Coordinates of C-alpha atoms in Angstrom, one line a residue:
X1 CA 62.1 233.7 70.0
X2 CA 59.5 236.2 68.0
X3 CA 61.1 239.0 66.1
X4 CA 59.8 241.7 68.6
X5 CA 61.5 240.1 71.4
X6 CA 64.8 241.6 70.4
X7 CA 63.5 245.3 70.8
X8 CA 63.6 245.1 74.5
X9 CA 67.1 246.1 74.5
X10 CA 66.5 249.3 73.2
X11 CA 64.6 250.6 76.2
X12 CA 67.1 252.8 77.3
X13 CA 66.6 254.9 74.1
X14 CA 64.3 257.9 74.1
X15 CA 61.2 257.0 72.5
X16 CA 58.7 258.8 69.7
X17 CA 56.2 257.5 68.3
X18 CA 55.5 257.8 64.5
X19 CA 52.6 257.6 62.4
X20 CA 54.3 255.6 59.8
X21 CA 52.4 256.0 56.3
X22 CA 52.6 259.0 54.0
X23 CA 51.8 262.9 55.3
X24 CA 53.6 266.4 54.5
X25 CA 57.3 266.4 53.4
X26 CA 59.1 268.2 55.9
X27 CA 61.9 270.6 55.1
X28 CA 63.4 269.7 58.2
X29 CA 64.7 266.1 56.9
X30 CA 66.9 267.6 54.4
X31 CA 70.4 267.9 56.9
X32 CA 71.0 268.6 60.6
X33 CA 68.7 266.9 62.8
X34 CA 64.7 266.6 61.8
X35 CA 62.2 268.0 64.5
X36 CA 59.3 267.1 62.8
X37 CA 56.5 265.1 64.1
X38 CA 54.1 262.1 62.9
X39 CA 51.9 264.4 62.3
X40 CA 54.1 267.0 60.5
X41 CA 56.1 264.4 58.0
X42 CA 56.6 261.6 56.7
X43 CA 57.8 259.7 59.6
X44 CA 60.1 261.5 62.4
X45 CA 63.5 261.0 61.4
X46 CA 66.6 262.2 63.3
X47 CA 70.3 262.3 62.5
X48 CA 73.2 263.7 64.1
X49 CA 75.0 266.5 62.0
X50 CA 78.4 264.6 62.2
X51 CA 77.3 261.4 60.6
X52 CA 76.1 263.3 57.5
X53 CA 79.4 262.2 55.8
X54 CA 78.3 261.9 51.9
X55 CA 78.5 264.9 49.6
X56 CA 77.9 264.7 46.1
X57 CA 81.4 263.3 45.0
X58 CA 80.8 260.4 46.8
X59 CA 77.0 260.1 46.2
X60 CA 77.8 259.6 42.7
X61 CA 80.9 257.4 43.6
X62 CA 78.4 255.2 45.2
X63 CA 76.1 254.9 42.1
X64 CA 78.9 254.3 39.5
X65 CA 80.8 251.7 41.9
X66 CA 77.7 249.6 42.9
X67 CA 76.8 250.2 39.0
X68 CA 79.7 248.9 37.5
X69 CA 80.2 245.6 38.2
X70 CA 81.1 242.2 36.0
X71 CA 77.8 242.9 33.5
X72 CA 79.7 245.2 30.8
X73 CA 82.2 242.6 30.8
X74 CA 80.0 239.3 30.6
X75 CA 76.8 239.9 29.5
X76 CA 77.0 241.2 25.9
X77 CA 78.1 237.6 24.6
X78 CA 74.3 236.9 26.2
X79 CA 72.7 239.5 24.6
X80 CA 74.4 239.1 21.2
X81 CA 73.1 235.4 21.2
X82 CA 69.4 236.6 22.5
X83 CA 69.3 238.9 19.9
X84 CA 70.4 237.4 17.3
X85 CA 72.1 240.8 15.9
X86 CA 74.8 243.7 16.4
X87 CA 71.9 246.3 15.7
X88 CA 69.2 244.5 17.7
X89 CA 71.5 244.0 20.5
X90 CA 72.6 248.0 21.1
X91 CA 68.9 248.8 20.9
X92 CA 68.5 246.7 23.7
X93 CA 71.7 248.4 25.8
X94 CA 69.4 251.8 24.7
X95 CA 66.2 250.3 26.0
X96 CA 68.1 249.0 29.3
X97 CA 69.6 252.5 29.7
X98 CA 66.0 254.4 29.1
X99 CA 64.4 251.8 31.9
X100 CA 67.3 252.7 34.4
X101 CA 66.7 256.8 34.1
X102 CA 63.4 256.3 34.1
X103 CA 63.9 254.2 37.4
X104 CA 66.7 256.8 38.6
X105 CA 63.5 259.6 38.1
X106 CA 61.3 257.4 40.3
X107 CA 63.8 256.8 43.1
X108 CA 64.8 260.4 42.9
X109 CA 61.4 261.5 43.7
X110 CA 60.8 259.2 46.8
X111 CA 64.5 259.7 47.8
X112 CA 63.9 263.5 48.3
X113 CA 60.3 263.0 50.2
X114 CA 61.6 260.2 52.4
X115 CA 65.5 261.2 53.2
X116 CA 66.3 258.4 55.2
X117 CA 68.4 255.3 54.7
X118 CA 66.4 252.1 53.6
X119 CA 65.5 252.6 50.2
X120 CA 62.6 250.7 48.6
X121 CA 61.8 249.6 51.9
X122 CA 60.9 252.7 53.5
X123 CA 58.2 254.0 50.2
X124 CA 57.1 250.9 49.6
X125 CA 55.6 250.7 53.7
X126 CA 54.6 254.3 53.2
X127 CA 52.3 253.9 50.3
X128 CA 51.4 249.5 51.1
X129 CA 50.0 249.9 54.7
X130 CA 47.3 247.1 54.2
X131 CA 47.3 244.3 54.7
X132 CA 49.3 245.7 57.8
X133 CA 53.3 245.3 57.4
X134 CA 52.9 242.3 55.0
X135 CA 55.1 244.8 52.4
X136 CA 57.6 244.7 55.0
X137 CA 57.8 240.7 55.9
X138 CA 58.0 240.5 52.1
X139 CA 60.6 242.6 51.4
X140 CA 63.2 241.2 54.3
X141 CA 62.5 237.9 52.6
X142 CA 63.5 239.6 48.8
X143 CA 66.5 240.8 50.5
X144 CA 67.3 238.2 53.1
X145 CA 67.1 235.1 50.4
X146 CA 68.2 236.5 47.5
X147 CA 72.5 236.1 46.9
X148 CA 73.3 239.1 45.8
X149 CA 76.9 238.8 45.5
X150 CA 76.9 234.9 43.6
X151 CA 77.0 236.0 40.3
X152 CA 80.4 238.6 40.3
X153 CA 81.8 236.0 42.4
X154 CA 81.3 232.9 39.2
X155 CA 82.4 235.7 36.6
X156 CA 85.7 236.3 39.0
X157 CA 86.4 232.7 39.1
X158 CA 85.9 232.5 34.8
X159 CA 88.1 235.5 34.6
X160 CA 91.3 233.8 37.0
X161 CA 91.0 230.3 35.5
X162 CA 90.9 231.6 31.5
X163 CA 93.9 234.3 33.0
X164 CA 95.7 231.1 34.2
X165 CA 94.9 229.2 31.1
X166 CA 93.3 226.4 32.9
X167 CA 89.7 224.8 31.3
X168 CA 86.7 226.4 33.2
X169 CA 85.1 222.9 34.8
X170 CA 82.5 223.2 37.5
X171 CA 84.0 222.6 40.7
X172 CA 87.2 224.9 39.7
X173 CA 85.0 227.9 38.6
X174 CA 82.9 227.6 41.6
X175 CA 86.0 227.0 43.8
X176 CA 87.4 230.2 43.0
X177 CA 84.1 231.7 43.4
X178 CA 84.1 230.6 47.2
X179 CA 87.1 231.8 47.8
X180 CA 86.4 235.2 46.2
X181 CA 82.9 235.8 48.3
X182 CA 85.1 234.6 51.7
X183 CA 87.4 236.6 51.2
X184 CA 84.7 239.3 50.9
X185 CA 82.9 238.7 54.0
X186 CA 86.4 237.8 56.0
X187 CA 87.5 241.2 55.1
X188 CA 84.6 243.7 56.2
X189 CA 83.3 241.6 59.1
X190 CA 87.1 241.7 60.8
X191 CA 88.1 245.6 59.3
X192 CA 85.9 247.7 58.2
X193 CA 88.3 250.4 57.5
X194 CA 90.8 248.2 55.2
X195 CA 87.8 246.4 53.3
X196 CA 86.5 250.1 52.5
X197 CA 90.0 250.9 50.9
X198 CA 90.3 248.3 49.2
X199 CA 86.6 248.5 47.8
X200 CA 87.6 251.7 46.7
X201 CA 90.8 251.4 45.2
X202 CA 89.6 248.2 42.9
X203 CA 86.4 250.8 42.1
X204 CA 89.5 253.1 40.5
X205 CA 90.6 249.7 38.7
X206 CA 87.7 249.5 37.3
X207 CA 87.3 252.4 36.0
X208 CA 91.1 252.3 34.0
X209 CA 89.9 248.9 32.5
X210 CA 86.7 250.4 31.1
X211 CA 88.5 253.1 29.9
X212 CA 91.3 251.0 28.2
X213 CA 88.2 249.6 26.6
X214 CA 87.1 253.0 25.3
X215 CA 90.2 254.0 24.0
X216 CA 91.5 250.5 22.4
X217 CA 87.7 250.6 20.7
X218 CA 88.7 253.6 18.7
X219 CA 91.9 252.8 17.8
X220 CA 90.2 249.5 16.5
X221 CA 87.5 250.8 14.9
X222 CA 90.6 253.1 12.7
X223 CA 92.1 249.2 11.8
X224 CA 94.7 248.8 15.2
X225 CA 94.2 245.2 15.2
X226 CA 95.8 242.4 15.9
X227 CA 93.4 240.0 13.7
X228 CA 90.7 241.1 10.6
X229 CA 88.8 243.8 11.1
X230 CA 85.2 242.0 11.9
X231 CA 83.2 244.6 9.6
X232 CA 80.3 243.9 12.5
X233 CA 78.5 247.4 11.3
X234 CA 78.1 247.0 7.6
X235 CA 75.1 244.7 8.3
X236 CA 74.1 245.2 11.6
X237 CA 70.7 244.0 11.8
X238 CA 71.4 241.1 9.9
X239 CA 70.5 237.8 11.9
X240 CA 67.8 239.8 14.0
X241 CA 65.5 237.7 16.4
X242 CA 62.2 238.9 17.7
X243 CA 61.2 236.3 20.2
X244 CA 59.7 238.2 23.2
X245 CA 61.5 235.8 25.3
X246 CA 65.0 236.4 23.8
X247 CA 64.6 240.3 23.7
X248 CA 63.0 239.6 28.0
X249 CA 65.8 237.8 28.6
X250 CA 68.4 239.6 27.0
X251 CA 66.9 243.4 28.6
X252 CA 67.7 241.4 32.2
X253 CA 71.0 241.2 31.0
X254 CA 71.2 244.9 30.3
X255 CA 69.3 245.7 33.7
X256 CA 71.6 243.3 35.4
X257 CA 74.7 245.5 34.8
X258 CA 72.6 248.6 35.3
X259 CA 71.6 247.1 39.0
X260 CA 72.3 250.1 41.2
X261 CA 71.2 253.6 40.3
X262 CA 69.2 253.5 43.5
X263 CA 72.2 253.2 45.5
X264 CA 72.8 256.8 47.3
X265 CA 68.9 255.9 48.7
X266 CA 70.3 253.7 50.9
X267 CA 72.5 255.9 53.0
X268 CA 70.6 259.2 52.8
X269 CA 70.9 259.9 56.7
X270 CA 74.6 260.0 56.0
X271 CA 74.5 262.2 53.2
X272 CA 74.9 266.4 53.6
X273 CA 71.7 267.9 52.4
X274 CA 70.0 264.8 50.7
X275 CA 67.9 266.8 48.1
X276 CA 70.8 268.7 46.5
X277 CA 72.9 266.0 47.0
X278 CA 70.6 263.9 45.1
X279 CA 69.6 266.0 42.5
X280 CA 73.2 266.4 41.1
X281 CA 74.6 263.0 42.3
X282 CA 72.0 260.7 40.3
X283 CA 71.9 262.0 36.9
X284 CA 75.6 262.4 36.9
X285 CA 76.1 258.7 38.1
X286 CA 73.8 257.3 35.8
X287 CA 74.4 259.5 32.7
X288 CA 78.7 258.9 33.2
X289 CA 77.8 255.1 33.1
X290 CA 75.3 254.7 30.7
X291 CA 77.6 256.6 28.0
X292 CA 80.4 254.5 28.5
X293 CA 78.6 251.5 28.6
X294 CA 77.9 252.5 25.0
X295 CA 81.3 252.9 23.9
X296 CA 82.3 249.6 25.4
X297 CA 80.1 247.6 23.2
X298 CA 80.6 249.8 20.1
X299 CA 84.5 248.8 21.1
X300 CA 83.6 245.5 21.5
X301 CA 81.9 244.7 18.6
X302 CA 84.8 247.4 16.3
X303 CA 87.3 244.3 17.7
X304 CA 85.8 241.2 18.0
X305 CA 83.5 238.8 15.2
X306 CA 80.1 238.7 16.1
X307 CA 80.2 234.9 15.8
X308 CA 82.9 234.9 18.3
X309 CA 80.9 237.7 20.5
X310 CA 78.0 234.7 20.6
X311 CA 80.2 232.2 22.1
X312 CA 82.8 233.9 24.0
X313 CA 80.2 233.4 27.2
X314 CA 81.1 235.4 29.8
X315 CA 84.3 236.5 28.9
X316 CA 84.0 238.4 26.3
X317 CA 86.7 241.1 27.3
X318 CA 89.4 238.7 27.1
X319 CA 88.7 238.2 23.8
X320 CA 88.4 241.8 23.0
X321 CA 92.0 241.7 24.4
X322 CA 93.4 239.6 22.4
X323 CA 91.8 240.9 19.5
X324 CA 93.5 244.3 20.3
X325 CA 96.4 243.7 22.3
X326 CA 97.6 240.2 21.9
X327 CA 97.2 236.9 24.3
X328 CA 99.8 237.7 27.0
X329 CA 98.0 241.1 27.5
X330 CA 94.8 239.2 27.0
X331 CA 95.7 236.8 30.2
X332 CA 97.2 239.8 32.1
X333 CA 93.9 242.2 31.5
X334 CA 92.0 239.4 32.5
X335 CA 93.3 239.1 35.9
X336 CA 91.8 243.1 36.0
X337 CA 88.8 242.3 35.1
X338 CA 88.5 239.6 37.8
X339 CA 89.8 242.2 40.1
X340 CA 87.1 244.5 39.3
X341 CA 84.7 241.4 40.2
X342 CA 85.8 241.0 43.6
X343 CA 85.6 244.6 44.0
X344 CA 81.8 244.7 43.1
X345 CA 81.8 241.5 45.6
X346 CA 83.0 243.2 48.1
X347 CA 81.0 246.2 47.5
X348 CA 77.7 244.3 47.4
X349 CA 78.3 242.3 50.2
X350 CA 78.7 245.2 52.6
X351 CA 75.8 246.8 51.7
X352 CA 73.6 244.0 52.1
X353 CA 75.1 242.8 55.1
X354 CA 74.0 245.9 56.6
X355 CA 70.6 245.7 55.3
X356 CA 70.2 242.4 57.1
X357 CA 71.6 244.0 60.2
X358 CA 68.9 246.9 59.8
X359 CA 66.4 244.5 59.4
X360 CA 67.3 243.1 62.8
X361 CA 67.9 246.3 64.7
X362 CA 63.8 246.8 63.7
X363 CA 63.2 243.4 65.3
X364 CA 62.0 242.5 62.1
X365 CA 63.7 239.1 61.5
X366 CA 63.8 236.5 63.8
X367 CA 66.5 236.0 66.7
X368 CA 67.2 239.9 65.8
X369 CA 69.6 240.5 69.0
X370 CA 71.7 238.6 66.9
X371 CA 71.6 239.8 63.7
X372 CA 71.4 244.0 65.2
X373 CA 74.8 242.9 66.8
X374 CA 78.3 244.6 65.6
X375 CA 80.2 242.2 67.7
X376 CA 83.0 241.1 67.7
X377 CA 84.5 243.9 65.3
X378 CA 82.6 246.5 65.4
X379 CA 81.2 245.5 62.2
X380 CA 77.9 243.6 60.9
X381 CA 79.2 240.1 60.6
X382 CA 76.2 238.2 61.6
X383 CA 74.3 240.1 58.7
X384 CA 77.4 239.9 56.6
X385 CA 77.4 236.1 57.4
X386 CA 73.7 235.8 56.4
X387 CA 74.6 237.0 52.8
X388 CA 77.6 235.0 52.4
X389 CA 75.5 231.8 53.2
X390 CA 72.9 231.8 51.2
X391 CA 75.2 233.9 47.8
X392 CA 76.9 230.1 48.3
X393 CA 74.2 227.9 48.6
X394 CA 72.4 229.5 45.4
X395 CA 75.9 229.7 43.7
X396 CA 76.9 226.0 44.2
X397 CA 72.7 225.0 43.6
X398 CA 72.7 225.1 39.9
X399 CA 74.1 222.9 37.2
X400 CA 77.2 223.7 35.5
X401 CA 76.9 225.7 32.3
X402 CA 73.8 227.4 33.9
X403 CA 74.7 228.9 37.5
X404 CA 75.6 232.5 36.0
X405 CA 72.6 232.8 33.8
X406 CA 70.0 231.5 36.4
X407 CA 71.7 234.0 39.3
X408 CA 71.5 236.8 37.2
X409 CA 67.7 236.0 36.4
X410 CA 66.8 235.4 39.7
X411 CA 68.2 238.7 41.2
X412 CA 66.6 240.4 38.1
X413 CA 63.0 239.1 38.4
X414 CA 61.9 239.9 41.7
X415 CA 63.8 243.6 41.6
X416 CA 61.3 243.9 38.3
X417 CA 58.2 243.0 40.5
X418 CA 59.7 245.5 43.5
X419 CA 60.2 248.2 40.8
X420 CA 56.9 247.4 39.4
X421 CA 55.6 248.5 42.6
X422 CA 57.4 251.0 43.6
X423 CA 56.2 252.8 40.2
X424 CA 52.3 251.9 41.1
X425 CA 52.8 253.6 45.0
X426 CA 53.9 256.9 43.2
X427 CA 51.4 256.8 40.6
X428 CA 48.7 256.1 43.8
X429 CA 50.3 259.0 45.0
X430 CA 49.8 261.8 42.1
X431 CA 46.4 260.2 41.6
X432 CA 46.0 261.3 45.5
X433 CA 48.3 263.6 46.2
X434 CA 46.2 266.5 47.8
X435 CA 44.7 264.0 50.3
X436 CA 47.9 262.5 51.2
X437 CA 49.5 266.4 50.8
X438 CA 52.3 264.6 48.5
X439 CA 54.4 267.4 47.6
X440 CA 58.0 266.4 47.5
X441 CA 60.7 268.8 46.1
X442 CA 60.8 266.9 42.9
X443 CA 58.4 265.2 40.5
X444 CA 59.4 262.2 38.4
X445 CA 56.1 263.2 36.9
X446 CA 53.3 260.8 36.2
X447 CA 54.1 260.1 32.4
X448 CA 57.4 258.7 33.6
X449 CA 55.9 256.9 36.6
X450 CA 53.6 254.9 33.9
X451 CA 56.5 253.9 32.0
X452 CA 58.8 253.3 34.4
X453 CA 55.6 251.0 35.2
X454 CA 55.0 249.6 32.5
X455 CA 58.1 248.3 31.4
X456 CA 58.1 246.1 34.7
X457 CA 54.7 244.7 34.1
X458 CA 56.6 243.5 30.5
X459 CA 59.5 242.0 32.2
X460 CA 57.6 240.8 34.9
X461 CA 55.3 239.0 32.5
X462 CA 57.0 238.1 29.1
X463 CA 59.5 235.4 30.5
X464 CA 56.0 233.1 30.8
X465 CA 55.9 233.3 27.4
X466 CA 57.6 229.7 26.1
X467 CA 60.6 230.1 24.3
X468 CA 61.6 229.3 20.3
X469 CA 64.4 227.5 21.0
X470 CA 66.4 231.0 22.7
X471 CA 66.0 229.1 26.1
X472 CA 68.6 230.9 28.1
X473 CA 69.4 227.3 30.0
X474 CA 71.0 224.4 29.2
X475 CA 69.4 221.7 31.7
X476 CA 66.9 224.1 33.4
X477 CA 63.2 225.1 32.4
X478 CA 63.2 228.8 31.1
X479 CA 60.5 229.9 34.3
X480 CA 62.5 228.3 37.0
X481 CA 64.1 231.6 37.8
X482 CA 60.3 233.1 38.3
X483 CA 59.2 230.6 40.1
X484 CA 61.9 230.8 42.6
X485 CA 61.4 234.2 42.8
X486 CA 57.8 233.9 43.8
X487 CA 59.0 231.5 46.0
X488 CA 61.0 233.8 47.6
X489 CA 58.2 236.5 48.4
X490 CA 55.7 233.9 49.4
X491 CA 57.7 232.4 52.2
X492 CA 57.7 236.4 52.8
X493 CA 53.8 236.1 53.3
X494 CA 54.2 233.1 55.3
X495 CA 56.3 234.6 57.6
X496 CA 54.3 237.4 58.3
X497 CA 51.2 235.2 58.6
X498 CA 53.1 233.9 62.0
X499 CA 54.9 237.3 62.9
X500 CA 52.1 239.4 62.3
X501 CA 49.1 237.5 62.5
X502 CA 49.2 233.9 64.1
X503 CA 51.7 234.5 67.1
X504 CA 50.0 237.8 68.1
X505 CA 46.4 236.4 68.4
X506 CA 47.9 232.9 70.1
X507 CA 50.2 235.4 72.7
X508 CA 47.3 238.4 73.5
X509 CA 49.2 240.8 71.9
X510 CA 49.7 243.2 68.5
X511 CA 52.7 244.6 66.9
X512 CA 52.9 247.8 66.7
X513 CA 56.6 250.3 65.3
X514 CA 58.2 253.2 67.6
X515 CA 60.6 255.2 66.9
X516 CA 63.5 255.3 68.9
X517 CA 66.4 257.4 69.3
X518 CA 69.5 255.8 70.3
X519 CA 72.6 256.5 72.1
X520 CA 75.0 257.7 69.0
X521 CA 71.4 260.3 67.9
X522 CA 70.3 258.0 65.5
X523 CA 66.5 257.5 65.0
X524 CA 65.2 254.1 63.8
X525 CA 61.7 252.0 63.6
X526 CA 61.4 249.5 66.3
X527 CA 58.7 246.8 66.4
X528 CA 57.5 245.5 69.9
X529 CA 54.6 243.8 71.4
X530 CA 51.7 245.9 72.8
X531 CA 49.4 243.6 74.9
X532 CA 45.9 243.5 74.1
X533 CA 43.7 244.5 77.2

């Protein structure tokens, strides 16, 4: 079954056809329902007034949540080690932080020209229309074979086992894990309503932990301790590394726990009016985390030994904890912190699965009846599935000692390459923008574009460069995580050499997108076969 089979069920729907590619903005997209034209817009796009659900509260709600995960909490022991240095390493947190605004500019800009859900997906097919929908096949690849929700799901299991006081082993860790990422998908594929609340009430618990963290850092840094004061600031830059792989390795650490400032894209046909919305919503989510990312690892390191900091692994906050509280609140904050992992679970794992199920609705992937379909619960759970398949397989893949480090590379990588091209399109854009009639109702500008650039091209590139003993694995090679990546977007290519290429010369036909409009006033892209006269 091709992938454009599955669009015949649609015809029922009224149909208009788009142009796809990049023309005028069109006020008309910023709430009610859009009654532009291809020729008027950037693609028709039509919503119903009632599903516009998403003010600004919740806008930025959905940037701090998906923000906010297990990386504050595990990846400073990482960065600390890369580094080499206390000084070194918060240079890195402001270099991570710079990168993400400079993204959150980027998105910003593309999120008010094309208000519609998607994402990436949508600007980069708007500005890479040749070879014809090879961006696409690529990018359902990126986001169909990439496990998303792995790596909170191993930080949960470290965080339960060290709360229980039981030795973190390979199978127990990952055990947990399982459980963790089932219970995940159980819960939103069977009630949509009670996995939301919970999603958002362990968001709320994890923002009280990062704020105990806040405040205990003060009183620490004035001497409230239960052990020495570690004295981590009096030398800071002592011990300083300057490998380029160490200071690659440890900003995808940073960029890791900064891994959704683009979030609010995704659901901008649900949001009330999408350019105002955005314009307040992003800064605020991204400013609000990035400051108190700060004051966490000022807190951790006022509390905790930078040798200890280097091999605490991934749980640093437990040992920040005890440092500061003692070790039965050190077991009992623990157990938070794991809670705050399966809320980010839980959190990425409905969001993808609906990507999946988008991708199918599009008759983009293969046997896409079934993956469009909300049956039995009303709820995505083929798509849902999907993810929770393959976050296992590359979660139970790796060898112990290494699965966390290589799953946070590997979801870090390719979203470096994406970014890297997201930037280029809206520097094509400026360079072009009175042919193409770019004029969106804000500019990123092009200085920021060229950073924002730039910086991809360097973590795209520097991980090639061999290591000096900082290899970030114990038993793997320190470019496996690239190469899998690549891997990943060339069975992409592959694909669409079939879909888009092989199948339609073998069958007499070519693909070609509508848009339709469905039943609940939704509009969507729809591949189908046109037959070749």
């Amino acid at each position: 079954m091709s992938a454009a089979d599955a669009t015949g069920h649609h015809a029922k729907d009224d149909v208009s056809v788009s142009s796809g590619g990049i023309g005028k903005y069109s006020k008309a997209e910023e709430g009610g329902t859009a009654t532009a034209t291809a020729s008027e817009s950037v693609e028709f796009n039509q919503t119903s007034e009632e599903r516009r659900q998403i003010g600004t509260f919740s806008a930025a709600f959905l940037i701090f949540n998906r923000i906010i995960g297990t990386g504050i909490f595990s990846t400073p022991s990482a960065i600390v080690s890369l580094t080499g240095s206390v000084g070194l390493s918060l240079f890195i947190w402001v270099a991570g932080m710079v990168i993400a605004i400079l993204g959150c500019l980027v998105y910003l800009e593309f999120g008010m020209a094309i208000p519609r859900n998607g994402g990436e997906k949508n600007y980069l097919e708007a500005v890479y229309t040749r070879p014809k929908y090879l961006v696409t096949a690529m990018y359902a690849a990126y986001v169909v074979l990439l496990g998303w929700a792995s790596g909170n799901s191993v930080v949960f299991g470290e965080y339960i086992l060290h709360a229980a006081q039981v030795e973190v082993d390979r199978w127990n860790q990952r055990g947990i894990a399982l459980a963790c990422i089932t219970a995940a998908f159980l819960i939103h594929a069977t009630n949509v309503r009670a996995g939301l609340w919970l999603q958002n009430f362990l968001g709320v618990i994890k923002l009280i932990i990062i704020l105990i963290i806040i405040v205990a850092g003060w009183a620490a840094l004035g001497g409230a301790l239960k052990v020495d004061k570690p004295h981590n600031f009096d030398n800071a830059f002592e011990g300083t590394k300057g490998s380029a792989y160490g200071i690659v390795t440890a900003l995808y650490n940073v960029i890791w726990s900064y891994i959704g400032y683009s979030n609010a894209n995704y659901a901008l046909s649900e949001t009330k009016n999408p350019t105002r919305t955005l314009k307040i919503a992003v800064p605020t989510g991204i400013i609000s985390v990035a400051i108190m990312y700060m004051l966490v690892n000022i807190a951790y390191f006022a509390a905790v030994p930078k040798a200890d900091i280097m091999t605490s692994g991934r749980i640093v906050a437990a040992s920040f904890f005890r440092n500061v509280f003692g070790a039965s609140a050190e077991r009992a904050l623990s157990v938070f912190v794991a809670l705050s992992a399966f809320g980010n679970v839980l959190s990425v794992i409905f969001s993808q699965g609906r990507i999946v199920q988008e991708l199918g609705r599009e008759g983009i992937l293969p046997f896409s009846r079934l993956w469009a379909s909300n049956k039995p619960f009303n709820a995505p759970a083929a798509g849902l599935f999907e993810h929770w398949l393959v976050s296992v397989i590359v979660m139970l893949a790796p060898p112990p000692g290494d699965a966390y480090n290589f799953l946070l590379n590997l979801i870090s990588y390719p979203l470096a390459i994406v970014n890297a091209f997201v930037s280029a399109g809206l520097i094509y854009l400026y360079l072009n923008k009175k042919r193409l009639d770019w004029n969106p109702p804000f500019r990123a500008t092009l200085p920021v574009a060229v950073l924002f650039l730039l910086s991809n091209i360097y973590l795209a590139v520097a991980p090639y460069v061999p290591p000096e003993g900082d290899n970030i694995y114990n038993d793997l090679p320190y470019y496996l995580h690239c190469v899998v990546a690549l891997g990943i977007f060339a069975v992409g290519g592959i694909y669409w050499l079939f879909w888009a290429v092989i199948l339609p010369r073998l069958g007499g036909y070519r693909l070609a997108v509508r848009t339709v409009v469905g039943e609940d006033g939704w509009s969507r892209k729809v591949f189908h076969k046109e037959k070749i006269q």
